[in-house]
Coordinates of C-alpha atoms and ligand atoms in Angstrom, one line a residue:
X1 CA 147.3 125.1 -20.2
X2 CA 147.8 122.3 -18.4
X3 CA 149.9 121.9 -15.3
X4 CA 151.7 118.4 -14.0
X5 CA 153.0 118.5 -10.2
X6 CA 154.5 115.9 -8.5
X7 CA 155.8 115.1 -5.1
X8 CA 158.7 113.2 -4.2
X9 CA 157.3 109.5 -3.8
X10 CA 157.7 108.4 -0.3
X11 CA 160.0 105.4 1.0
X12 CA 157.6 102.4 2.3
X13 CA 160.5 101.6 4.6
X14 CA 158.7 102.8 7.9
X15 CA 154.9 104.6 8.1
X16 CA 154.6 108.3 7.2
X17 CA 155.6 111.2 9.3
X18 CA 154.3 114.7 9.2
X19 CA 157.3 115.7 6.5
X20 CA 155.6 113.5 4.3
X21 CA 152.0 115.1 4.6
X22 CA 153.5 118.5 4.6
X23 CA 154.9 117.8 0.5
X24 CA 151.5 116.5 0.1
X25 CA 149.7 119.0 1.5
X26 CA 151.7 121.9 -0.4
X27 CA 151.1 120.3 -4.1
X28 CA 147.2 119.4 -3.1
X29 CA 147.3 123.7 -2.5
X30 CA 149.0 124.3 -5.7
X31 CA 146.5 121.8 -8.1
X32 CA 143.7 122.8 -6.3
X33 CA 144.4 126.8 -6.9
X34 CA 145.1 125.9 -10.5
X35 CA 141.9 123.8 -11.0
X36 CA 140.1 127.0 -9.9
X37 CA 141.8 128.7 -12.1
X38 CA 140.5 126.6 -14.7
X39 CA 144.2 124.7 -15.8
X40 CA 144.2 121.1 -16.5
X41 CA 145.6 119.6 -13.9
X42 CA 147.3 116.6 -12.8
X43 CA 148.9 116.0 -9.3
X44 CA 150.9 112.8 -8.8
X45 CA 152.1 111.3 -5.4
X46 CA 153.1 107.8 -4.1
X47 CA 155.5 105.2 -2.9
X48 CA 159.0 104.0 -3.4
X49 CA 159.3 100.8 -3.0
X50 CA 162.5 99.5 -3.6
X51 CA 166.7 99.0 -2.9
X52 CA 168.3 99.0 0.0
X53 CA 166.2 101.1 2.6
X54 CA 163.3 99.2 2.0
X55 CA 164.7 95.1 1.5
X56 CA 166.6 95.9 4.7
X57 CA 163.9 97.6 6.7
X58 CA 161.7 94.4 5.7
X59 CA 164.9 91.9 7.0
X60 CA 164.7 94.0 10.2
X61 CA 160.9 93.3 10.4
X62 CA 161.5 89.2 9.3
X63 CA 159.1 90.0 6.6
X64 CA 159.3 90.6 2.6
X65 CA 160.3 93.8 1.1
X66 CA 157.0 93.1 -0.9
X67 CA 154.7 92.4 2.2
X68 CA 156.6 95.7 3.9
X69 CA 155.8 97.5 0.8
X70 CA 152.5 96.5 0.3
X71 CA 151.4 97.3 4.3
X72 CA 152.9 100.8 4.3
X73 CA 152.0 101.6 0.7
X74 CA 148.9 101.5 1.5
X75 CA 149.5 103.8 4.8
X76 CA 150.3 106.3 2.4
X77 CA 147.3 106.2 0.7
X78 CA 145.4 106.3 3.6
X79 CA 147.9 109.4 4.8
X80 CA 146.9 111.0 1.2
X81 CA 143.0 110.7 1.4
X82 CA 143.1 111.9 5.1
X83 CA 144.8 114.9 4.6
X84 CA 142.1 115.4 1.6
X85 CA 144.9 115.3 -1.2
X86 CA 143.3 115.4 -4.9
X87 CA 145.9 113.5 -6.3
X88 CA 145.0 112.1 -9.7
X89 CA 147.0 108.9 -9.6
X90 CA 149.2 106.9 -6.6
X91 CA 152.0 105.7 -8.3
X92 CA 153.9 102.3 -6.7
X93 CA 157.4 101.8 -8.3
X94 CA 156.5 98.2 -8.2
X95 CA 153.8 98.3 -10.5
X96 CA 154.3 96.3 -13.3
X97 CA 153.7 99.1 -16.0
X98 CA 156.1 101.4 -13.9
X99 CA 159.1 98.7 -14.1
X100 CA 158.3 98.4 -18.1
X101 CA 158.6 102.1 -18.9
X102 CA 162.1 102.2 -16.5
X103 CA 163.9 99.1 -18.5
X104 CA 162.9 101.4 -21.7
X105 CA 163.9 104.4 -20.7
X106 CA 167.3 102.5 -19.0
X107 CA 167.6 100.6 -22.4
X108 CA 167.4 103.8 -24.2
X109 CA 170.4 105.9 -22.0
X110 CA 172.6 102.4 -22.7
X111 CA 171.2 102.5 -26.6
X112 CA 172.6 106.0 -26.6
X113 CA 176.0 105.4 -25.4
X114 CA 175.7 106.7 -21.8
X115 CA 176.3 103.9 -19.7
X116 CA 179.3 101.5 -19.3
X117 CA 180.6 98.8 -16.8
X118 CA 182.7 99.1 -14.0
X119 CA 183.5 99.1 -10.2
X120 CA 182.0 101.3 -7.9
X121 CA 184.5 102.0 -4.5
X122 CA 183.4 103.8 -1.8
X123 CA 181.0 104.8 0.7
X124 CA 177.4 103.7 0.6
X125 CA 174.5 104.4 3.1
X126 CA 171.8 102.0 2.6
X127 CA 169.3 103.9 4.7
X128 CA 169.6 107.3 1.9
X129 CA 170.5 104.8 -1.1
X130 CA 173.0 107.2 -1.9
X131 CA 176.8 106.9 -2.5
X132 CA 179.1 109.7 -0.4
X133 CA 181.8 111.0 -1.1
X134 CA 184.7 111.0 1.7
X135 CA 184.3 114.9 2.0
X136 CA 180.6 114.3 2.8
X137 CA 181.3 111.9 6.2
X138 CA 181.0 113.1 9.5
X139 CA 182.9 111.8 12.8
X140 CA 185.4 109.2 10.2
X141 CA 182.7 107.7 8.5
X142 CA 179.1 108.0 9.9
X143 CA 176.3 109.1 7.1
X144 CA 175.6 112.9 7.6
X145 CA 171.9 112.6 7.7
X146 CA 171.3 109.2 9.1
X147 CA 174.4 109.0 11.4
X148 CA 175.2 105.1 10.8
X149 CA 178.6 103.8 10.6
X150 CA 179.2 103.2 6.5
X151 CA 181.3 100.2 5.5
X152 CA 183.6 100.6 2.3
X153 CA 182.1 98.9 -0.7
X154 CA 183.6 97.1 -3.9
X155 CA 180.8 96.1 -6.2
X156 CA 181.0 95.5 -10.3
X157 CA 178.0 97.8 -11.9
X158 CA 176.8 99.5 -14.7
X159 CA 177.2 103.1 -14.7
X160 CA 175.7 106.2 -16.3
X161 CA 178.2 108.8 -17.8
X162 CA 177.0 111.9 -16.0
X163 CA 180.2 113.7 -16.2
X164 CA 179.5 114.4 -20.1
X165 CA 176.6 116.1 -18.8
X166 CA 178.4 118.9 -17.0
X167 CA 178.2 121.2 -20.1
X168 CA 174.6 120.7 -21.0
X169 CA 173.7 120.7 -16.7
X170 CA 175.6 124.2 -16.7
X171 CA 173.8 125.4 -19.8
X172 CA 170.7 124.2 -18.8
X173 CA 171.1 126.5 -15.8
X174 CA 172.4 129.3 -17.8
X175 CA 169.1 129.6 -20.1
X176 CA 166.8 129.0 -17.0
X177 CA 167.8 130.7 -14.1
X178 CA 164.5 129.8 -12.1
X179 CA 164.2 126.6 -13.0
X180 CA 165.3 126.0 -9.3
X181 CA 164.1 127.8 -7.0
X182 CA 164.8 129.2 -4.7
X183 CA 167.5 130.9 -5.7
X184 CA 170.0 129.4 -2.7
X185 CA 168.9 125.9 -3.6
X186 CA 169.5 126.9 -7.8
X187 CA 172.6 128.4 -6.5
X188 CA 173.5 124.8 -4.4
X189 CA 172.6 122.8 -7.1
X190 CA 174.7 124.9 -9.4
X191 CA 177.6 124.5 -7.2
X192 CA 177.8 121.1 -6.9
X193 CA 177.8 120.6 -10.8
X194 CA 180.6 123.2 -11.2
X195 CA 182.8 121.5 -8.9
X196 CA 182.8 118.7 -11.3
X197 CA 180.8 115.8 -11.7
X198 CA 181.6 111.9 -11.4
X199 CA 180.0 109.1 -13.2
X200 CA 177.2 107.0 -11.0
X201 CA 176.3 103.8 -10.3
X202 CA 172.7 103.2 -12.8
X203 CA 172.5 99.6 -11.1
X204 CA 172.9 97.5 -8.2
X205 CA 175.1 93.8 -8.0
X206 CA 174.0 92.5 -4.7
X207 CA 170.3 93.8 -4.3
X208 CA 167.5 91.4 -5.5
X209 CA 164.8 93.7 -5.0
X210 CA 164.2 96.3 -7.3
X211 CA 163.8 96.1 -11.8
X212 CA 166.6 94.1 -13.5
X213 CA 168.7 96.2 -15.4
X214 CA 167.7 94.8 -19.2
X215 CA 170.5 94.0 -20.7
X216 CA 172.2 92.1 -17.8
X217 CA 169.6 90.7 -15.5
X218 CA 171.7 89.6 -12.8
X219 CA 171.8 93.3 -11.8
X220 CA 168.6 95.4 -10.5
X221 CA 168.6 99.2 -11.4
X222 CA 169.8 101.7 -8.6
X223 CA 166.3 102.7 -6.7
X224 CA 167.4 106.6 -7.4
X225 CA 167.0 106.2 -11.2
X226 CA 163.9 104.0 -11.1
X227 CA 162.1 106.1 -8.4
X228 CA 163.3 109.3 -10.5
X229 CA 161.5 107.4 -13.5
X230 CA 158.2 107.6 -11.8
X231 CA 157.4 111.3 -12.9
X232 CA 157.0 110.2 -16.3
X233 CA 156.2 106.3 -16.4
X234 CA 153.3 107.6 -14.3
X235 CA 151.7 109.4 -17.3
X236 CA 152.2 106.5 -19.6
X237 CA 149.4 103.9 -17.6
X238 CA 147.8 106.3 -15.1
X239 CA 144.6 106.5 -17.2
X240 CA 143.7 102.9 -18.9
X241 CA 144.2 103.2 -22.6
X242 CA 145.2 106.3 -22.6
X243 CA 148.8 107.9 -22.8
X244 CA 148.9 111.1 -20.6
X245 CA 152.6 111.9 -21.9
X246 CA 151.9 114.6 -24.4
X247 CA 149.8 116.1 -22.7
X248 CA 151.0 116.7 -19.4
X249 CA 155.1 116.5 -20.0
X250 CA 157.0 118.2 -18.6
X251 CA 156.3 118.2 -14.6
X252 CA 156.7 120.5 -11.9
X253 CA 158.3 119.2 -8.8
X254 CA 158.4 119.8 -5.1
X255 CA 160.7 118.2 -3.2
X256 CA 162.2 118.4 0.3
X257 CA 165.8 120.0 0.3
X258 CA 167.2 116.4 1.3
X259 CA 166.6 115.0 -2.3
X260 CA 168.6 118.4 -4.4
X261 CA 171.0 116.5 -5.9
X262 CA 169.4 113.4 -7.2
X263 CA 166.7 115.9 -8.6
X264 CA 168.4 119.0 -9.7
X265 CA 171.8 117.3 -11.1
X266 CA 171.2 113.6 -11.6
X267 CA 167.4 113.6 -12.7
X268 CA 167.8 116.4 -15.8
X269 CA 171.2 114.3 -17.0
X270 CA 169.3 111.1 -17.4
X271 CA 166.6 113.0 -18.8
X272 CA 168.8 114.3 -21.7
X273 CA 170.2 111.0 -22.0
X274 CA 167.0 109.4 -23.2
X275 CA 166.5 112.4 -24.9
X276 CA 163.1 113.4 -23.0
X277 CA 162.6 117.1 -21.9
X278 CA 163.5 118.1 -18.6
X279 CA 161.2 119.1 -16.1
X280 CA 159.6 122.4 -16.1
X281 CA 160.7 123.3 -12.5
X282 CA 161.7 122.1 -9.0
X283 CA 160.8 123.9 -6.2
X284 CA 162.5 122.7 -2.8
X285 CA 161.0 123.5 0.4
X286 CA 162.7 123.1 3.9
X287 CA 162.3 121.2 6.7
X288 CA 159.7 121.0 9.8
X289 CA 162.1 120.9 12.9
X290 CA 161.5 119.2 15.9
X291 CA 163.2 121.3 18.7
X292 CA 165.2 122.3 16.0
X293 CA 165.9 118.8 14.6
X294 CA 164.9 117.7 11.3
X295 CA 162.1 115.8 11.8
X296 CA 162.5 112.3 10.4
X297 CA 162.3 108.4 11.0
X298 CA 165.4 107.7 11.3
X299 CA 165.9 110.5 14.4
X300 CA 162.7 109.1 15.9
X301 CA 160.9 112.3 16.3
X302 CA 158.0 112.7 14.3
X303 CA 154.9 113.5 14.6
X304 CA 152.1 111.2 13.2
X305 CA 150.1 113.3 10.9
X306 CA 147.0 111.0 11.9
X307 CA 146.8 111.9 15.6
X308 CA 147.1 115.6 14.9
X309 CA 143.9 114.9 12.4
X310 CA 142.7 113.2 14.9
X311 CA 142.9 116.8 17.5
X312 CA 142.8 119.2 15.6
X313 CA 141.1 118.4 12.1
X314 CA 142.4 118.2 8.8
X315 CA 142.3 121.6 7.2
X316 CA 144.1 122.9 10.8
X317 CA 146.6 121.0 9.8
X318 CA 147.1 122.1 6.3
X319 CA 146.5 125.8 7.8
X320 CA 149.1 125.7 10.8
X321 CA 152.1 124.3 8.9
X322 CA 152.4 126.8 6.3
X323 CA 151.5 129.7 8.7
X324 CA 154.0 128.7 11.0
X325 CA 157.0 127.7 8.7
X326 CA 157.6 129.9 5.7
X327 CA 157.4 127.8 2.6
X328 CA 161.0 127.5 1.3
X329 CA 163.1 127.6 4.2
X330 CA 163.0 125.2 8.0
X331 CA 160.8 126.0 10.8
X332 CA 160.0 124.3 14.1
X333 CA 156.6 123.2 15.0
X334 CA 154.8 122.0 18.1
X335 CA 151.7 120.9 19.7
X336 CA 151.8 124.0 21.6
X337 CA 152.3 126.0 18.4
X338 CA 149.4 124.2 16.6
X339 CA 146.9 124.8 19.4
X340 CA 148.2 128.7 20.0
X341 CA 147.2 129.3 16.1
X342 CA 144.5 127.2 15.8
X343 CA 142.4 129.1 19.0
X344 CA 144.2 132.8 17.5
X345 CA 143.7 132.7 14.4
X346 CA 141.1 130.0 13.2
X347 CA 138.4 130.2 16.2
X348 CA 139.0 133.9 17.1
X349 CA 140.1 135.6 13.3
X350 CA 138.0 133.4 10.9
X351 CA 135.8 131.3 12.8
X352 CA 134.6 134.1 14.6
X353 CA 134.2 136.2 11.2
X354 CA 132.0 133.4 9.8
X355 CA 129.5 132.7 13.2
X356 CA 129.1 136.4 13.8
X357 CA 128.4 137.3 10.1
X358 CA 125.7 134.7 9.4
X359 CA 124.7 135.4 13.0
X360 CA 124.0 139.0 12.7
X361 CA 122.5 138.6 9.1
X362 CA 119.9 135.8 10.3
X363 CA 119.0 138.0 13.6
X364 CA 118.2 141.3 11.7
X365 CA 117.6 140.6 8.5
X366 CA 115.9 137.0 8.4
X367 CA 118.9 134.8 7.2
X368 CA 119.0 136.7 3.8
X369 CA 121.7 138.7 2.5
X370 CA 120.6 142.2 1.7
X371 CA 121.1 142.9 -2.0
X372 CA 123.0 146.6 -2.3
X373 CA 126.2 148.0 -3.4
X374 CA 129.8 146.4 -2.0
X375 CA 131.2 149.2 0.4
X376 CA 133.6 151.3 -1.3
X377 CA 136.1 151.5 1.2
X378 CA 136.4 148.2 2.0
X379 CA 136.7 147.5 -1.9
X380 CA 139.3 149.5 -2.0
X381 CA 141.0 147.6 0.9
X382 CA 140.5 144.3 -0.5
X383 CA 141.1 145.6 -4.4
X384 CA 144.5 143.4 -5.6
X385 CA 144.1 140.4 -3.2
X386 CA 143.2 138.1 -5.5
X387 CA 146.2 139.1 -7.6
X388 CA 148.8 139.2 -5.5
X389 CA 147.2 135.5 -3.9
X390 CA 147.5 134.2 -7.7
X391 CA 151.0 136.0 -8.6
X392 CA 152.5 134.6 -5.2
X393 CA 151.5 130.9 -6.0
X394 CA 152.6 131.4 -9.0
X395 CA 155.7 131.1 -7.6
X396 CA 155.3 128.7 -4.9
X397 CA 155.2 131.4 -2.4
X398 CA 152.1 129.7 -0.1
X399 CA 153.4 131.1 3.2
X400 CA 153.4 134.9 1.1
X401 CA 149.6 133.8 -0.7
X402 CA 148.4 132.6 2.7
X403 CA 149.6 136.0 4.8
X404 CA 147.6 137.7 2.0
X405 CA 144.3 136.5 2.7
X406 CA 145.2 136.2 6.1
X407 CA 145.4 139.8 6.4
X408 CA 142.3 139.9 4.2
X409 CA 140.6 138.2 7.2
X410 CA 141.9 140.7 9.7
X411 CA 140.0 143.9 7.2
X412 CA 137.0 142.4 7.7
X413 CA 137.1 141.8 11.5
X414 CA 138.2 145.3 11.9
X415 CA 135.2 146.1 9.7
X416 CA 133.1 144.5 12.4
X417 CA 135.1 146.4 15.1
X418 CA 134.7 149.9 13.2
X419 CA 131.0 149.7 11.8
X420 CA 129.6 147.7 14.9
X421 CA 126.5 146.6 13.3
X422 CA 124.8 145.6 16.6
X423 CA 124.5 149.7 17.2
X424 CA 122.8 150.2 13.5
X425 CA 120.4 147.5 14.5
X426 CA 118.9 149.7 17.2
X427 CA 118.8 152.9 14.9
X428 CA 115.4 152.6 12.2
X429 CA 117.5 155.4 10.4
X430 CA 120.3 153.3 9.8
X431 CA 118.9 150.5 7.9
X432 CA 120.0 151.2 4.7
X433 CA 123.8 151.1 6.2
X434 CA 123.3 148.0 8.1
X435 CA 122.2 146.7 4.5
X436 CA 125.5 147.8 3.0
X437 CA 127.9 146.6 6.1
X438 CA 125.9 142.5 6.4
X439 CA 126.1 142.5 2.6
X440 CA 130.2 143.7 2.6
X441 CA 130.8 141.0 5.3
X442 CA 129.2 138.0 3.8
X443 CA 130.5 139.1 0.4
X444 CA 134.3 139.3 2.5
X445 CA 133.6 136.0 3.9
X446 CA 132.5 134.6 0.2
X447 CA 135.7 136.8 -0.9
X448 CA 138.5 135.3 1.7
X449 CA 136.6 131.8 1.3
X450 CA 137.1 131.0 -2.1
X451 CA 140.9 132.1 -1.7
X452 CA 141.6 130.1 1.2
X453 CA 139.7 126.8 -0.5
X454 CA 142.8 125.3 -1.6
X455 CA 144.1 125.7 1.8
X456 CA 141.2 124.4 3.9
X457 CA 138.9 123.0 1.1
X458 CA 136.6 121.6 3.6
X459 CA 135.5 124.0 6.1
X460 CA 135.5 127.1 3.1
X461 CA 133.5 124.2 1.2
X462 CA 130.8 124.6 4.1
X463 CA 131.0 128.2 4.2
X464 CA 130.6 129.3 1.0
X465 CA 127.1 126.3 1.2
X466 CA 126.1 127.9 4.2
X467 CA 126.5 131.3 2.3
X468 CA 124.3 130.0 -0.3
X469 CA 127.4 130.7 -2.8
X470 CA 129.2 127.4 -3.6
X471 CA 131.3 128.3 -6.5
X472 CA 135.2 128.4 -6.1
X473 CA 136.4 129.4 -9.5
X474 CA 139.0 132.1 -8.7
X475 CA 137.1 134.1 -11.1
X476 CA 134.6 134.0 -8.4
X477 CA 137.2 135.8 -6.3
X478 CA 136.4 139.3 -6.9
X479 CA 134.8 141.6 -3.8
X480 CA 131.7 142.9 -4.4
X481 CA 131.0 140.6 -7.6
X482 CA 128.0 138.3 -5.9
X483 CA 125.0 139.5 -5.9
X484 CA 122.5 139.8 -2.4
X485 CA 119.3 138.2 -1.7
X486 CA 121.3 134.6 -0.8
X487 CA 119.0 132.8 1.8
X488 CA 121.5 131.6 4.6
X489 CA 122.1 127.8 5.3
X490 CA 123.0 126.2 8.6
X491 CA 126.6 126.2 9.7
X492 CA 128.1 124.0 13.0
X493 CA 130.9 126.3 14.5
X494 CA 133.8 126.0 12.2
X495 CA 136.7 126.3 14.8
X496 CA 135.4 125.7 18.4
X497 CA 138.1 126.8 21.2
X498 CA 140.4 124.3 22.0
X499 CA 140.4 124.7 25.9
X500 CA 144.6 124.2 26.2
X501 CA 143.2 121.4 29.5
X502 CA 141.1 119.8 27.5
X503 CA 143.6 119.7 24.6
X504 CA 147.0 118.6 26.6
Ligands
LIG601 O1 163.7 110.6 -0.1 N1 160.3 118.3 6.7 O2 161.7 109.4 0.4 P1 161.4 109.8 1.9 C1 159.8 118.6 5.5 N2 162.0 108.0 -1.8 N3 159.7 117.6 4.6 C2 160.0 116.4 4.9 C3 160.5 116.0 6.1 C4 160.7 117.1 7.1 N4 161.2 116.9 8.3 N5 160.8 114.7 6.2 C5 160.4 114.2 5.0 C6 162.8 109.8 -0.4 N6 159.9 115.2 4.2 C7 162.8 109.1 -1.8 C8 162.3 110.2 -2.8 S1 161.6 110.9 -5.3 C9 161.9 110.3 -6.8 C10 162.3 109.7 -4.2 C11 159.4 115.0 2.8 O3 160.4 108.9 2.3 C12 160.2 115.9 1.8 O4 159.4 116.1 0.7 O5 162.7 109.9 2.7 C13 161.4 115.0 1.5 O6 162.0 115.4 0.3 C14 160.6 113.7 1.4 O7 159.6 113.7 2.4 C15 161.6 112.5 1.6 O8 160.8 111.3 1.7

């Protein structure tokens, strides 16, 4: 089967924050747990280059939009490879093949009757590229999300008819009541179509910088339906001379909860417009806080994703921030937070797992695992793990699939605490049990490992080498289902303590 996810692509108006990596991150842990299980996988990410916030973050900077785009493009990229993303393509919406497949798509909606001229009135924020409503404005007129002052606009434009879509929107969401999840974020989207929808602006009179609207070329195509477009113009050039369309269409999304409507009302309107099936799912997650602020540019308090790398390694990173925030809803985070989980759990619950277990197999039994039946009691424990990991990401649940093996973890160091393996050293008599608890832990280890790859692909990579037991496939995944007689390879500490002076 194959499986197509996507994350929103990122404005190139200023560098990326953590709230960009997190998206990332979470879709890199969904295709890699489907590439174990043996899907055919495609995972798309990338940039959004044009309209308003960019052009007028680039007159801000006395620079092109292009030069602008170009710079922090490739930020992104960098931000992707760093954080050890497997994305199979970067889209840019200003690649040339992109901008092709939008004016056909476009051409096709207008072909089809949807689309019509006339003036758009209202309220604008050029910073969301998004058209408000009066009822959306906070203190008189000031955007809701980027608190700027919002002038009142005039402007001739094309538009797209999405109030005929209303019937087909609520249908849609009749037939497919998890198409959105979760349910409060179906239940928001569902709302706001209910209430009524209006017609929106498909291009843009006064902005030079984006793809010309086909049939009138003094107009460029509002950013939201281009940038929408990317999802499946991607497919069409991705792979030279070959069209990916077929076979990975229709995508999965995840998106932040700040991009609902344009993805959830406007995106599967447009869709049925050109007559192209609509995505398979959207999945919105919340938002990182800052002191209980969204964390975003335009508030100024971010985090740079890169310096926390740059502390605390990459794979803590994709660890902490679905441990400490629930997947789905907000969450704060902190340096405090990252360096209290990082020394709890990852030095003292896994790390500590891993150095003692290959520790205790190399001092009493010569660096090779003994070669005897799993421990039934701990089989027991760990029976339905990989399951419940697999059923839970099945639904996007990563905070839920991550507490699973988390807990996993936990068995086996309590395993440690309850069999204390140093004692049957001592005792001739008990060799035959030490056998039985080294082989259980390394086999846990192995276990847990290959579950928490997608998570923390490089330090599990080194683990399972070290373990002499490299393979990932969640078929591997099963307690008790690799044999003994593995010779041990070296491992440097996975998660040294962070002394808090020596990390403030
Ligand atoms: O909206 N917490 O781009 P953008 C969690 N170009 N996630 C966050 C976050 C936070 N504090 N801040 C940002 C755009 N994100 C459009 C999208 S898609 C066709 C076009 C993440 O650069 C989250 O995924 O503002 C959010 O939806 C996205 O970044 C917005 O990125």
């Amino acid at each position: 089967m194959s499986f197509y996810i996507t994350t929103p692509i990122y404005y190139v108006n200023a560098e990326p924050h953590l709230g960009h990596a997190y998206t990332t991150i979470a879709a890199d842990i969904l295709a890699r747990h489907m590439r174990q299980r043996g899907e055919d996988v495609f995972f798309l990410t990338g940039t959004d280059e044009h309209g308003e916030p960019v052009a007028q973050a680039a007159e801000r900077e006395g620079i092109s939009p292009r030069e602008l785009a170009d710079r922090n493009s490739e930020r992104f990229r960098d931000l992707v490879a760093r954080v050890n993303a497997t994305n199979d393509f970067f889209i840019r919406t200003s690649d040339p093949q992109h901008e092709r497949v939008v004016q056909e798509v476009v051409q096709r909606i207008y072909d089809n009757g949807h689309v019509y001229a006339g003036t758009y009135e209202g309220y604008y924020c050029p910073r969301c590229a998004d058209f408000k409503t009066e009822a959306e404005l906070v203190d008189g007129n000031k955007c809701p999300i980027h608190l700027i002052v919002l002038e009142r606009e005039k402007e001739d434009n094309w538009f797209f008819k999405l109030s005929a879509f209303q019937k087909p929107l609520e249908e849609l969401y009749a037939e497919r009541p998890d198409w959105v999840t979760p349910q409060s974020r179906y239940n928001e989207a569902l709302s706001f179509i209910k209430q009524g929808l209006n017609d929106v602006s498909l291009s843009r009179a006064r902005l030079r910088w984006g793809v010309p609207v086909p049939w009138d070329t003094s107009q460029v195509i509002y950013v939201w339906i281009d940038a929408l477009l990317n999802y499946y113009t991607a497919l069409s050039y991705a792979r030279e001379g070959e069209d990916l369309t077929d076979r990975y269409w229709p995508a999965r999304h995840l998106i932040g909860k700040d991009i609902l409507k344009f993805h959830a009302v406007i995106w599967p309107a447009m869709l049925m417009a050109a007559e192209i099936e609509v995505p398979k799912s959207i999945f919105v997650h919340g938002y990182l806080l800052m002191d209980e602020h969204k964390m975003s540019k335009s508030l100024g308090n971010v985090i740079d994703p890169f310096e926390v790398m740059d502390r605390f390694g990459t794979d803590t990173l994709r660890f902490y921030v679905f441990r400490e925030v629930n997947f789905g809803g907000d969450g704060s985070i902190s340096a405090a937070g990252f360096e209290t989980r990082y020394n709890a759990e990852l030095a003292n619950e896994y790390g500590n797992l891993a150095s003692r277990t290959l520790a205790m197999i190399g001092r009493y039994r010569d660096g090779v695992v003994p070669d005897t039946p799993a421990d039934e009691v701990l089989s027991a424990d760990l029976a339905g793990v990989d399951a419940r990991v697999r059923e839970k990401l099945d639904v996007v649940d990563i905070t839920g699939a991550l507490e699973e093996i988390w807990t996993a973890v936990r068995r086996l160091n309590r395993y440690v605490q309850d069999e204390q393996p140093w004692k049957l050293a001592k005792d001739e008599s008990a060799a035959d049990r030490l056998d039985g608890v080294l082989y259980a832990l390394a086999e846990g280890l192995r276990f847990v490992s290959v579950l928490l790859h997608p998570y923390m692909p490089e330090s599990t990579g080194k683990l399972l080498e070290a373990l002499g037991q490299p393979d990932v496939s969640y078929s591997s995944a099963a307690f008790g289902s690799a044999p003994g007689g593995a010779r041990l390879g070296e491992l440097a500490p996975m998660f040294p303590r962070i002394e808090p002076a020596a990390a403030a």
